[in-house]
Short mmCIF file of C-alpha atoms in Angstrom, two decimals:
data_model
loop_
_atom_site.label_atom_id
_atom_site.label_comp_id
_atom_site.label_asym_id
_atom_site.label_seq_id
_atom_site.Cartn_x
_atom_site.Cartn_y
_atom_site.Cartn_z
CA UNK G 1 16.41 6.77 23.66
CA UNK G 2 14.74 10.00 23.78
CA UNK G 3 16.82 11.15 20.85
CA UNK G 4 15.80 7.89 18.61
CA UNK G 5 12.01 8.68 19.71
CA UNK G 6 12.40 12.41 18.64
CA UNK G 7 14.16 11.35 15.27
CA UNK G 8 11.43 8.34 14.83
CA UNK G 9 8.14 10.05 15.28
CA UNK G 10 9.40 14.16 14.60
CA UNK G 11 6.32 14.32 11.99
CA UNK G 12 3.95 13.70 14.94
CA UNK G 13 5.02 17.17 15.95
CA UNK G 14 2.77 18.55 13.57
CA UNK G 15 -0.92 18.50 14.71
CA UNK G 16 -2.40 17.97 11.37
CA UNK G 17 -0.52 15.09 10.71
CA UNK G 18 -1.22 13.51 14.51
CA UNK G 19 -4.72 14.22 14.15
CA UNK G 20 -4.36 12.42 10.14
CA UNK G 21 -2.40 9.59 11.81
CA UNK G 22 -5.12 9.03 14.90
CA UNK G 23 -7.97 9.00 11.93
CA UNK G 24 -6.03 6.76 10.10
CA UNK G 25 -5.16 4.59 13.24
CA UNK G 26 -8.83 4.31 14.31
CA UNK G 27 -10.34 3.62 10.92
CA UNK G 28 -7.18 0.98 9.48
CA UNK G 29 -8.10 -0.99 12.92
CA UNK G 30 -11.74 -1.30 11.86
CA UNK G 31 -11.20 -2.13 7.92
CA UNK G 32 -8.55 -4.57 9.06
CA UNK G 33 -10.94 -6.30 11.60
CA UNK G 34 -13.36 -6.21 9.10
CA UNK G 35 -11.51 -7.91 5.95
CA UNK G 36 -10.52 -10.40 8.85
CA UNK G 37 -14.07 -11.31 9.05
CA UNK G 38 -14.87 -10.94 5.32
CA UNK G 39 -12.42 -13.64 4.66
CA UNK G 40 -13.85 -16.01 7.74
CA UNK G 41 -17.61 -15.45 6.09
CA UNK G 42 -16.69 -15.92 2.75
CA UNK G 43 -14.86 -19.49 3.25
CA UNK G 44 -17.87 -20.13 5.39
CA UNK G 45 -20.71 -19.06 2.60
CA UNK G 46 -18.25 -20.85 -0.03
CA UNK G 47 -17.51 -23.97 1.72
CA UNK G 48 -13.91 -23.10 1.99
CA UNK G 49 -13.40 -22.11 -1.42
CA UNK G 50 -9.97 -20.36 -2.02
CA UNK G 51 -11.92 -19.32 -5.75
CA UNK G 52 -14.44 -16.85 -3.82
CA UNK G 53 -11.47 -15.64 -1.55
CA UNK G 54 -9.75 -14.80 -5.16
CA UNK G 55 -12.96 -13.47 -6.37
CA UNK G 56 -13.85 -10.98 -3.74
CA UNK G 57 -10.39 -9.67 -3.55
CA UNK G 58 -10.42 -8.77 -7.26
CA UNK G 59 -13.95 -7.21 -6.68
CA UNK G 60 -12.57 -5.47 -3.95
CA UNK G 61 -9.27 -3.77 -5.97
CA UNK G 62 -10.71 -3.71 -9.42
CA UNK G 63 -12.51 -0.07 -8.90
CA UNK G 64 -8.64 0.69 -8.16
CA UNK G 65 -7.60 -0.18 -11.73
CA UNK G 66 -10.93 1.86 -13.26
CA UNK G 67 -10.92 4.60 -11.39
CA UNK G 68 -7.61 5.47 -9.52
CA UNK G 69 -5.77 7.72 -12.48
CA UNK G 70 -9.10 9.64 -12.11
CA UNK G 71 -8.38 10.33 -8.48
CA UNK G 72 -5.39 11.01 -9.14
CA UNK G 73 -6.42 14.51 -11.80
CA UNK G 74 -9.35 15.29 -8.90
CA UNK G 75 -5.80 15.19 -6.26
CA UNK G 76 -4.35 17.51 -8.21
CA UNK G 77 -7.00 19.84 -9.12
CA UNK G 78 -9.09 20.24 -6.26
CA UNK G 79 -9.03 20.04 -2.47
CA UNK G 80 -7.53 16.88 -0.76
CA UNK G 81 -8.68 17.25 2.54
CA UNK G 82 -12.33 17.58 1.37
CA UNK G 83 -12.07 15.06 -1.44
CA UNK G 84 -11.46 12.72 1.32
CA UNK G 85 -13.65 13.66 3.82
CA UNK G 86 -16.37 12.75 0.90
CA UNK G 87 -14.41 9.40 -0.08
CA UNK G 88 -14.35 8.31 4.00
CA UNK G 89 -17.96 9.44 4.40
CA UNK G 90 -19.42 6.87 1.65
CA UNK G 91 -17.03 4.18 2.90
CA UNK G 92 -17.98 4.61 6.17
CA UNK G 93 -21.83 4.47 5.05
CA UNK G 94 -21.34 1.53 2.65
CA UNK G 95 -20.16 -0.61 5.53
CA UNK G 96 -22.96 0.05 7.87
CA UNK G 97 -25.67 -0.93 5.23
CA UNK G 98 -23.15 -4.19 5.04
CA UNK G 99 -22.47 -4.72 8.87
CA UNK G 100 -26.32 -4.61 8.92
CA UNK G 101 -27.45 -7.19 6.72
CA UNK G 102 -24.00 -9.72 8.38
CA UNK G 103 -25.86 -8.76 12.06
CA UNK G 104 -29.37 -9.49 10.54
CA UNK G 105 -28.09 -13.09 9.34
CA UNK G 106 -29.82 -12.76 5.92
CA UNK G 107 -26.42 -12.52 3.95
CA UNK G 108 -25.28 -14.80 1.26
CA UNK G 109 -22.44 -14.95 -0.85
CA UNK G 110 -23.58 -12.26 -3.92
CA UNK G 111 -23.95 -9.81 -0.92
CA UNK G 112 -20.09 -10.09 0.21
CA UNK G 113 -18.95 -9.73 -3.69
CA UNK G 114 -21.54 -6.61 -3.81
CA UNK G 115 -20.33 -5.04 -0.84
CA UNK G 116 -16.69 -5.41 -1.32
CA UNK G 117 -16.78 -3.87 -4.60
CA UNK G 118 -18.75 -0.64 -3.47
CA UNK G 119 -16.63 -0.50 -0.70
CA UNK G 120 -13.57 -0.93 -3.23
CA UNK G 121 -15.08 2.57 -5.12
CA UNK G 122 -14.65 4.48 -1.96
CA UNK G 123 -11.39 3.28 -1.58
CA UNK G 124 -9.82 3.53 -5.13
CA UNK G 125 -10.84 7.40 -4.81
CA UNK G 126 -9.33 7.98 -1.37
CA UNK G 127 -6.07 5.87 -1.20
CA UNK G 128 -4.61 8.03 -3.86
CA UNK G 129 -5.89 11.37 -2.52
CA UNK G 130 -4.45 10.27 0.85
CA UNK G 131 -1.09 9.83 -0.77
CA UNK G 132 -0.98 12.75 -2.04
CA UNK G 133 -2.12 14.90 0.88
CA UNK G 134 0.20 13.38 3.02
CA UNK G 135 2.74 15.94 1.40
CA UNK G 136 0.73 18.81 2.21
CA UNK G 137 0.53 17.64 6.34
CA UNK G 138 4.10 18.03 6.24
CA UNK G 139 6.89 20.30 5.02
CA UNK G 140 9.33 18.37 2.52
CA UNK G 141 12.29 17.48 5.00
CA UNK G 142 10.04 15.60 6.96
CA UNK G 143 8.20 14.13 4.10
CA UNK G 144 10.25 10.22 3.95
CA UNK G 145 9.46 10.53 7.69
CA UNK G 146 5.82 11.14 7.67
CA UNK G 147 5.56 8.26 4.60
CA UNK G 148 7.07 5.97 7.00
CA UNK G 149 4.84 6.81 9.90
CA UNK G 150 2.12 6.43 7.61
CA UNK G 151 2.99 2.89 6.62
CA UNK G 152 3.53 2.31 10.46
CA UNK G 153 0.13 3.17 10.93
CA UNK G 154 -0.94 0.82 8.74
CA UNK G 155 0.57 -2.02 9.71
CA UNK G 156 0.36 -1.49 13.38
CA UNK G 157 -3.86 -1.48 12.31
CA UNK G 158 -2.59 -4.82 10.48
CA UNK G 159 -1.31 -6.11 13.76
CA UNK G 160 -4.16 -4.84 16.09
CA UNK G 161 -7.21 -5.21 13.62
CA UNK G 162 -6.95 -9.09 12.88
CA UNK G 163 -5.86 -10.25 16.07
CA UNK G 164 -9.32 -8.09 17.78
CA UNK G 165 -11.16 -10.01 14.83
CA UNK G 166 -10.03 -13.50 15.53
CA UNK G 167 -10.69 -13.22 19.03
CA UNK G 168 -14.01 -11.30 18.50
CA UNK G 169 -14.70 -14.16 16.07
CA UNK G 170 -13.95 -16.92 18.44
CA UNK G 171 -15.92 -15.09 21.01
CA UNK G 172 -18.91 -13.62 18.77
CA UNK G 173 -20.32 -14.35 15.32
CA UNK G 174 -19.18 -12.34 12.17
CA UNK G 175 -22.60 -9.85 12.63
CA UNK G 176 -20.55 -8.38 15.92
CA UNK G 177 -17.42 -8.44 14.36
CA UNK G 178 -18.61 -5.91 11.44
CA UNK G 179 -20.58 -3.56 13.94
CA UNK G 180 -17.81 -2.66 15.87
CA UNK G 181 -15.56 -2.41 12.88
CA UNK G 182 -17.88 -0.08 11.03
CA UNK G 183 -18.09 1.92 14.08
CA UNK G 184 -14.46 2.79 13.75
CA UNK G 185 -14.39 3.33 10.26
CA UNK G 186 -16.07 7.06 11.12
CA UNK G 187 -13.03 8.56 12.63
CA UNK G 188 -10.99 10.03 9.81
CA UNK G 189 -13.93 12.31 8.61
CA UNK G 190 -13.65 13.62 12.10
CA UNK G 191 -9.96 14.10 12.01
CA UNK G 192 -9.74 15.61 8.44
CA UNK G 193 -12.87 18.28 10.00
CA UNK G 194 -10.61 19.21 12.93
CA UNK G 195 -7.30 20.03 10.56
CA UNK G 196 -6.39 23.72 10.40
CA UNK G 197 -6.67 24.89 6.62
CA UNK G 198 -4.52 27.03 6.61
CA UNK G 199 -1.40 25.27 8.38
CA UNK G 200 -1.58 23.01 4.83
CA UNK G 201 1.66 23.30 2.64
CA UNK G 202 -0.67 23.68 -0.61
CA UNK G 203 -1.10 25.84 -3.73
CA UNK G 204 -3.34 28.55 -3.36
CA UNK G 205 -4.29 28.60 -6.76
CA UNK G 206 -6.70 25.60 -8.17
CA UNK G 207 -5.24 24.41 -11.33
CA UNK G 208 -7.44 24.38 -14.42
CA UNK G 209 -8.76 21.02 -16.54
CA UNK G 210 -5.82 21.51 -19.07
CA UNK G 211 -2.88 22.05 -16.15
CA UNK G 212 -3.94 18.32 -14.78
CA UNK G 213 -4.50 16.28 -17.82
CA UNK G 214 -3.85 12.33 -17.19
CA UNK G 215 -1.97 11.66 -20.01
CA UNK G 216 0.61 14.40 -19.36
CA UNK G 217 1.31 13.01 -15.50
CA UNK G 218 1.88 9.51 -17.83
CA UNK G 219 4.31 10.89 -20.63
CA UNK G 220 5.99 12.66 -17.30
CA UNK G 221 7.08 9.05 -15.67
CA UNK G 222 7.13 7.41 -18.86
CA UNK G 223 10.56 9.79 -19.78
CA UNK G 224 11.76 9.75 -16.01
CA UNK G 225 13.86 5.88 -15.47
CA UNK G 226 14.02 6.76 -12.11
CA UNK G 227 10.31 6.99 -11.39
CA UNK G 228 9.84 4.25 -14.13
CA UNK G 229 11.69 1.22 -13.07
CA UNK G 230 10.49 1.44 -9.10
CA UNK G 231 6.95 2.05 -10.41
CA UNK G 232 7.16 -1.14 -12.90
CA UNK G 233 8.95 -3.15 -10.47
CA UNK G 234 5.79 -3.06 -7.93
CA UNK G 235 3.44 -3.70 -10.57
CA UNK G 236 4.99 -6.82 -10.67
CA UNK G 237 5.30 -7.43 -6.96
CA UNK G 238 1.94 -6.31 -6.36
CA UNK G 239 0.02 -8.17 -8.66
CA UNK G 240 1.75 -11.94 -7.59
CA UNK G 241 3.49 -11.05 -4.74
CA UNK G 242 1.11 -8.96 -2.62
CA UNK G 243 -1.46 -11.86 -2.84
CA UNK G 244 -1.70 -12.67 1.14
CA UNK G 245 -5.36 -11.95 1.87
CA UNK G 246 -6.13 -14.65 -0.72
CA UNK G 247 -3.52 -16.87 0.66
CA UNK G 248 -3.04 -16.52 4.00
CA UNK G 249 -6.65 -17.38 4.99
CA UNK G 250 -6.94 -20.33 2.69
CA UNK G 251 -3.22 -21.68 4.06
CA UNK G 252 -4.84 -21.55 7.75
CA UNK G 253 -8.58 -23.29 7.50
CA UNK G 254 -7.15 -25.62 4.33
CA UNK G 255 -4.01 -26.78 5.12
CA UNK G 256 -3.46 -26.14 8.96
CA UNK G 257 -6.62 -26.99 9.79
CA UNK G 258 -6.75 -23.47 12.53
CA UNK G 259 -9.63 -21.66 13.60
CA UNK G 260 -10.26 -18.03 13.38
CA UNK G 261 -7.93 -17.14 16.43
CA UNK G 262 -4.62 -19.15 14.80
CA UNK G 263 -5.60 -17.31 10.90
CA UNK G 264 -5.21 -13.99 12.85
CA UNK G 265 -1.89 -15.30 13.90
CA UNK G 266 -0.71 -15.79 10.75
CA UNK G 267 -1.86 -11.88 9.46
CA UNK G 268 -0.54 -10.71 12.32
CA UNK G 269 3.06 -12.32 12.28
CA UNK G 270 3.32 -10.57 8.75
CA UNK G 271 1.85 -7.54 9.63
CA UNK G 272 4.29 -7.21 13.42
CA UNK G 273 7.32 -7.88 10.45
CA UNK G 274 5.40 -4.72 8.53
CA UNK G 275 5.66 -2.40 11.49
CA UNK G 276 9.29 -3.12 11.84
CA UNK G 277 10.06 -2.50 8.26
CA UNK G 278 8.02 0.47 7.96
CA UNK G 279 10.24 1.80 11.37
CA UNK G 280 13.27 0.43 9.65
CA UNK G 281 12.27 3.29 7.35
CA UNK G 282 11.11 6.44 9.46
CA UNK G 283 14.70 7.79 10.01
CA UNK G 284 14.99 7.92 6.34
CA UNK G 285 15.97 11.83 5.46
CA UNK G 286 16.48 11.61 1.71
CA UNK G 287 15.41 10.02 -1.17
CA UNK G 288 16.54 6.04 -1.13
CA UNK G 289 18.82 4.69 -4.05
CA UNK G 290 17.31 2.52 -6.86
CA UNK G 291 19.42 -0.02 -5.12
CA UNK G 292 18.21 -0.09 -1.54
CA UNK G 293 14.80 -0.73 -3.66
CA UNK G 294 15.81 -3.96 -5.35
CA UNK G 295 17.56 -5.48 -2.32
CA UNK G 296 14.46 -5.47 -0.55
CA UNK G 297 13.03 -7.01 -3.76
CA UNK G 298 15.32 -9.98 -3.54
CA UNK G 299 14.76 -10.74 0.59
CA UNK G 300 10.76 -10.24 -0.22
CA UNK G 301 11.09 -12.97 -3.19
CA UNK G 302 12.97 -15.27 -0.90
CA UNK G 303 11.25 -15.16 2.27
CA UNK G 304 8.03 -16.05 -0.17
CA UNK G 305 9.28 -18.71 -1.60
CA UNK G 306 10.40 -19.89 2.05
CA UNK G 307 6.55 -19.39 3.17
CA UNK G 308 5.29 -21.60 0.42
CA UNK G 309 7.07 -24.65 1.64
CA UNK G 310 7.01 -23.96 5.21
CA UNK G 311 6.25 -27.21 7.08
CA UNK G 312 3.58 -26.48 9.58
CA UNK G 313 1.49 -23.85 11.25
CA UNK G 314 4.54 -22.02 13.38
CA UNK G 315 7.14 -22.33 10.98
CA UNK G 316 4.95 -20.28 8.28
CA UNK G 317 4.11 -18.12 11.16
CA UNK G 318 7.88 -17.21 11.76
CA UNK G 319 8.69 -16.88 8.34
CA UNK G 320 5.62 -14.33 7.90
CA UNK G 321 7.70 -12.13 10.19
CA UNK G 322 10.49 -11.50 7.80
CA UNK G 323 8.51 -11.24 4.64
CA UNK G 324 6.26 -8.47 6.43
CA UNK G 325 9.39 -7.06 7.08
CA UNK G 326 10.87 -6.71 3.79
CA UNK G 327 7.08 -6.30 1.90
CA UNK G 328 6.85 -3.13 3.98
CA UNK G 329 10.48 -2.08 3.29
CA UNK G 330 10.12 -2.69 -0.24
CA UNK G 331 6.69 -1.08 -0.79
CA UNK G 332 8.10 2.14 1.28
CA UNK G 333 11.63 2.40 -0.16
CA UNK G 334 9.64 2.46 -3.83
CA UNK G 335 6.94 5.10 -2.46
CA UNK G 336 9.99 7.19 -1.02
CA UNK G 337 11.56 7.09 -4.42
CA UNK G 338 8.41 8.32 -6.54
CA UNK G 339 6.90 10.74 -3.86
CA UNK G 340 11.21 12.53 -3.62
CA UNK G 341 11.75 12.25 -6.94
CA UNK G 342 8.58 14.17 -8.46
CA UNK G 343 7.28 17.43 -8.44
CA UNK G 344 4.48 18.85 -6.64
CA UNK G 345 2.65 19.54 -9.67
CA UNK G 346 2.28 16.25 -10.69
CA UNK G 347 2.17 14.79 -7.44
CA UNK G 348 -1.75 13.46 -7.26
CA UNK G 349 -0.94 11.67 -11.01
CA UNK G 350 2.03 10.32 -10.57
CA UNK G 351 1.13 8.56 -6.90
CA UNK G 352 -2.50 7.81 -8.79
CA UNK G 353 -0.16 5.63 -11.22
CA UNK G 354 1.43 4.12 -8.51
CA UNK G 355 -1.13 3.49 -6.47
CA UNK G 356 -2.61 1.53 -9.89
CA UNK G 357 -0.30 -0.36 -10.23
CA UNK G 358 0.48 -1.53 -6.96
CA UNK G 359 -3.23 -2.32 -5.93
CA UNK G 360 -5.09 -1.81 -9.04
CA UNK G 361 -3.38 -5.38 -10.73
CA UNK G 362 -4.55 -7.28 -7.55
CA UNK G 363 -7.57 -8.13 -9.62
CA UNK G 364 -5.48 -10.36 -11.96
CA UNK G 365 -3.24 -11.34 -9.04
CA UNK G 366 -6.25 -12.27 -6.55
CA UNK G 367 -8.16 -14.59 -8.80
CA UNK G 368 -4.88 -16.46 -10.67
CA UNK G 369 -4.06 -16.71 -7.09
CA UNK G 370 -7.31 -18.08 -6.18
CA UNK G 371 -7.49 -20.20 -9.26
CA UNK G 372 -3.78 -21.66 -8.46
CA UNK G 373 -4.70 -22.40 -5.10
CA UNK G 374 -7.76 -24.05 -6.37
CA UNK G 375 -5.89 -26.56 -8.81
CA UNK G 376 -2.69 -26.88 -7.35
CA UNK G 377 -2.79 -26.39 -3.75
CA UNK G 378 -2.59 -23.14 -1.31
CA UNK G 379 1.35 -23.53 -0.90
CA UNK G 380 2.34 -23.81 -4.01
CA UNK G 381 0.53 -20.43 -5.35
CA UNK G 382 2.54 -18.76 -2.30
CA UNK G 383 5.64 -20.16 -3.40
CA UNK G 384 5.16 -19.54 -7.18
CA UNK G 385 3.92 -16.19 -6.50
CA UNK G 386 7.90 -15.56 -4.48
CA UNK G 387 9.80 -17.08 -7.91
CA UNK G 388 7.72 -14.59 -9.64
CA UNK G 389 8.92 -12.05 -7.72
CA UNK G 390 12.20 -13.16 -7.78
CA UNK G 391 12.58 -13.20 -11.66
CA UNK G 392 11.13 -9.58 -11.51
CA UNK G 393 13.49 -8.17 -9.38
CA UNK G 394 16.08 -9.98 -11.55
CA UNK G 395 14.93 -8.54 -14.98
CA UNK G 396 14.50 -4.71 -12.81
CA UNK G 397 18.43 -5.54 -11.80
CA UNK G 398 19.55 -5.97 -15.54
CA UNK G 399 17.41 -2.88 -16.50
CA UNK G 400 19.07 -0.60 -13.92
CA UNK G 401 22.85 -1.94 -14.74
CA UNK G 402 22.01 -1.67 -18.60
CA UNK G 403 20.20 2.08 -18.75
CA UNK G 404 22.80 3.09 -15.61
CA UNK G 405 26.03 1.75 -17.25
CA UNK G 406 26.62 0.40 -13.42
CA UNK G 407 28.22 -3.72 -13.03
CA UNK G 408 28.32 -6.35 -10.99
CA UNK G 409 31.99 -7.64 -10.20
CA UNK G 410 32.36 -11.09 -8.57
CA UNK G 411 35.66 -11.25 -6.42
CA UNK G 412 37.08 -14.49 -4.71
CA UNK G 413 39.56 -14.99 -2.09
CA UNK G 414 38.37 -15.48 1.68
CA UNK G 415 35.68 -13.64 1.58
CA UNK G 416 33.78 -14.30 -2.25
CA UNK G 417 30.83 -11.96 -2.88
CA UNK G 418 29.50 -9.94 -5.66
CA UNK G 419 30.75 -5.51 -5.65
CA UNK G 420 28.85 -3.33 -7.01
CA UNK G 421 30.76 -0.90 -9.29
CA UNK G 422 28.93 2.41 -9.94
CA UNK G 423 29.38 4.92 -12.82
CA UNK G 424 27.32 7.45 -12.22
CA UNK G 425 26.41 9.16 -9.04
CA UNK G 426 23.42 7.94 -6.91
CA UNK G 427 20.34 9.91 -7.03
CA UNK G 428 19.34 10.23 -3.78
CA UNK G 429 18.42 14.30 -4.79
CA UNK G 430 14.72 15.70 -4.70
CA UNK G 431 14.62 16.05 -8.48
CA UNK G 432 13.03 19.38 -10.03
CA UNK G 433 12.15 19.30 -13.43
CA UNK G 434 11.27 22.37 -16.03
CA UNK G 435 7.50 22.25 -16.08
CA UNK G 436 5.20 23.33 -18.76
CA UNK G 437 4.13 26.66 -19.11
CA UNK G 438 0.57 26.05 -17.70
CA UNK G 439 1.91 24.61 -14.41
CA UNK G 440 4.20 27.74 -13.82
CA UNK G 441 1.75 29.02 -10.75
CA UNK G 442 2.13 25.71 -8.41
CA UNK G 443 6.41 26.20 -9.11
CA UNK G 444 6.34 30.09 -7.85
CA UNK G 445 3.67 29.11 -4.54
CA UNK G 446 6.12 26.11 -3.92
CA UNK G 447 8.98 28.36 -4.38
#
């Protein structure tokens, strides 16, 4: 056991990254209790309107698809740590000004779609920078480790923050919720304050306007199928897939008929299946195979599907568990293929991309989401969303066997099954590429 706990949670070892995961711990709890209660108020204000659940989430993401490929060139031009200490320091004001009009009891519904999409500036600047500095906390061997810690983090907040919130809500009002939430959102500028400098594994050097140029961190993934396909792949998943803030609130208070307490259930059955998936993935050492990444597709699409006609309350709750699980797995075995498959000098672009594409299309997947559920019932957009996914995943499978030369070989006898026949090596490798001539200083510090 000790030896599993060592091998699980080695990054901890590392005091910048325990004092970036206790920030990040902290804070995650807060936002998560607070987009708990967002949800609550909003199908309160809106007289249960899955529309204004649809709205507010695109509000809330669409400074990600404006502004995140610009985060990305600040990432990898200037200082991380303090670009995010500024990012966490305006989210952390923005949601006092909003936790204080909730508490005051003067807030209607234009205030929630205000708030959510300053609070959606802050974060479209510092989710990228954070995903990028995360390689800096750490040296590269324990980089897939640290990624999966990270994503542990996360979802352990998604565990802890709405099931405080629904019983703060069943015990409170919203205003109470949102104080104590805000309070916690402080504790990352803290953390990134008390980091040792110097113990970062950066570039000394500051790259000029010209070395970080936006388009050049595109043409870079656009002639790299390896970076490509994962990166397309959860565009897809995360703009009709990834829809469960929308969703899961809607499913609760529309068609279960649950209170706050039961809807934090159902958020925190997916996020406990999170946690395990993102621990499924800590012990990871090298870079995951293209098809490790489209098997968790496939159990993500079905599981969704399975959600959308789940019968009652508890059956939806248990099947939250496994798509958590596989969401998580998914999300992390695509991040572990970008983040060890790139190098360092494009880093802050190329996660930027991903980071747009994963988050930035919730926009377009929040309100058709919200729109579907409108029309056609909650269920049904969960379950349409999972065929989505599925037919994704399917298309990403034919793209990989056609640019790969790989097959698929159906065999009978007692045991029928599909084999995969490779042609070509895997690459599970770090990949380092010739860079231009201008990003020659950030090759000889890494070196």
């Amino acid at each position: 056991m000790r030896a599993v706990l060592s091998t699980t949670f080695r990054s901890l070892q590392v005091r910048n990254y325990r004092l970036f995961s206790l920030g990040q711990l902290v804070k995650l709890v807060g936002v998560w209790m607070m987009f708990t209660a967002q949800d609550w108020l909003v199908l309160d204000l809106s007289h249960n309107s899955p529309g204004a659940l649809g709205i507010v989430t695109a509000l809330q993401f669409l400074p990600v698809l404006l502004l995140t490929l610009w985060a990305g060139k600040l990432a990898d031009r200037f200082d991380k740590r303090k670009l995010l200490i500024s990012a966490n320091a305006a989210f952390a004001g923005t949601a006092i000004l909003f936790a204080i009009l909730v508490a005051s009891g003067v807030v209607v519904l234009w205030h929630v779609f205000l708030f959510a999409s300053l609070l959606g500036i802050a974060n479209a600047i510092e989710t990228p920078v954070r995903q990028a500095f995360v390689s800096e906390l750490v040296e590269l061997r324990l980089l897939p480790n640290a990624l999966a810690l990270s994503a542990a983090t996360f979802n352990t907040a998604r565990i802890g923050g709405p099931a405080l919130a629904g019983v703060a809500l069943a015990l409170f009002d919203t205003g109470p919720v949102f104080l104590i939430a805000t309070a916690l959102a402080v504790a990352p500028i803290f953390s990134y304050l008390a980091m040792r400098a110097q113990d970062l594994h950066r570039s000394s050097s500051r790259p000029s306007a010209d070395d970080t140029r936006i388009t050049d961190g595109l043409r870079y993934v656009w002639k790299r199928h390896d970076l490509l396909l994962p990166i397309a792949l959860m565009a897809a998943v995360g703009m009709i897939g990834f829809n469960f803030p929308v969703t899961l609130a809607a499913l609760a208070k529309i068609n279960f008929h649950a209170g706050p307490s039961s809807f934090g259930l159902l958020t925190t059955a997916l996020a406990v299946g999170a946690l395990g998936g993102a621990l499924a993935g800590s012990g990871r050492r090298s870079r995951p195979g293209v098809y490790v990444v489209l098997g968790a597709a496939f159990a993500f699409a079905v599981f969704e599907v399975a959600v959308g006609f789940a019968p009652s309350f508890l059956v939806a709750m248990i099947l939250l568990v496994p798509t958590g699980f596989f969401s998580i797995y998914l999300a992390q075995a695509a991040n572990h293929r970008v983040q060890m498959g790139l190098h360092s000098a494009y880093r802050g672009r190329v996660m930027a991309l991903y980071v747009l594409v994963f988050l930035g299309t919730t926009p377009i997947g929040a309100s058709l989401a919200g729109w579907w559920g409108e029309h056609f019932g909650v269920p049904s957009s969960i379950w349409a969303g999972g065929l989505f996914c599925l037919v994704a995943a399917a298309v990403a499978l034919v793209w990989q066997l056609r640019t790969s030369g790989d097959r698929l070989a159906l065999h009978g006898g007692s045991r029928p099954g599909l084999t995969l026949v490779r042609t070509a090596p895997d690459e599970n490798e770090e990949i380092e590429e010739p860079l231009p001539a201008a990003a020659e200083p950030a090759r000889k510090v890494a070196a």
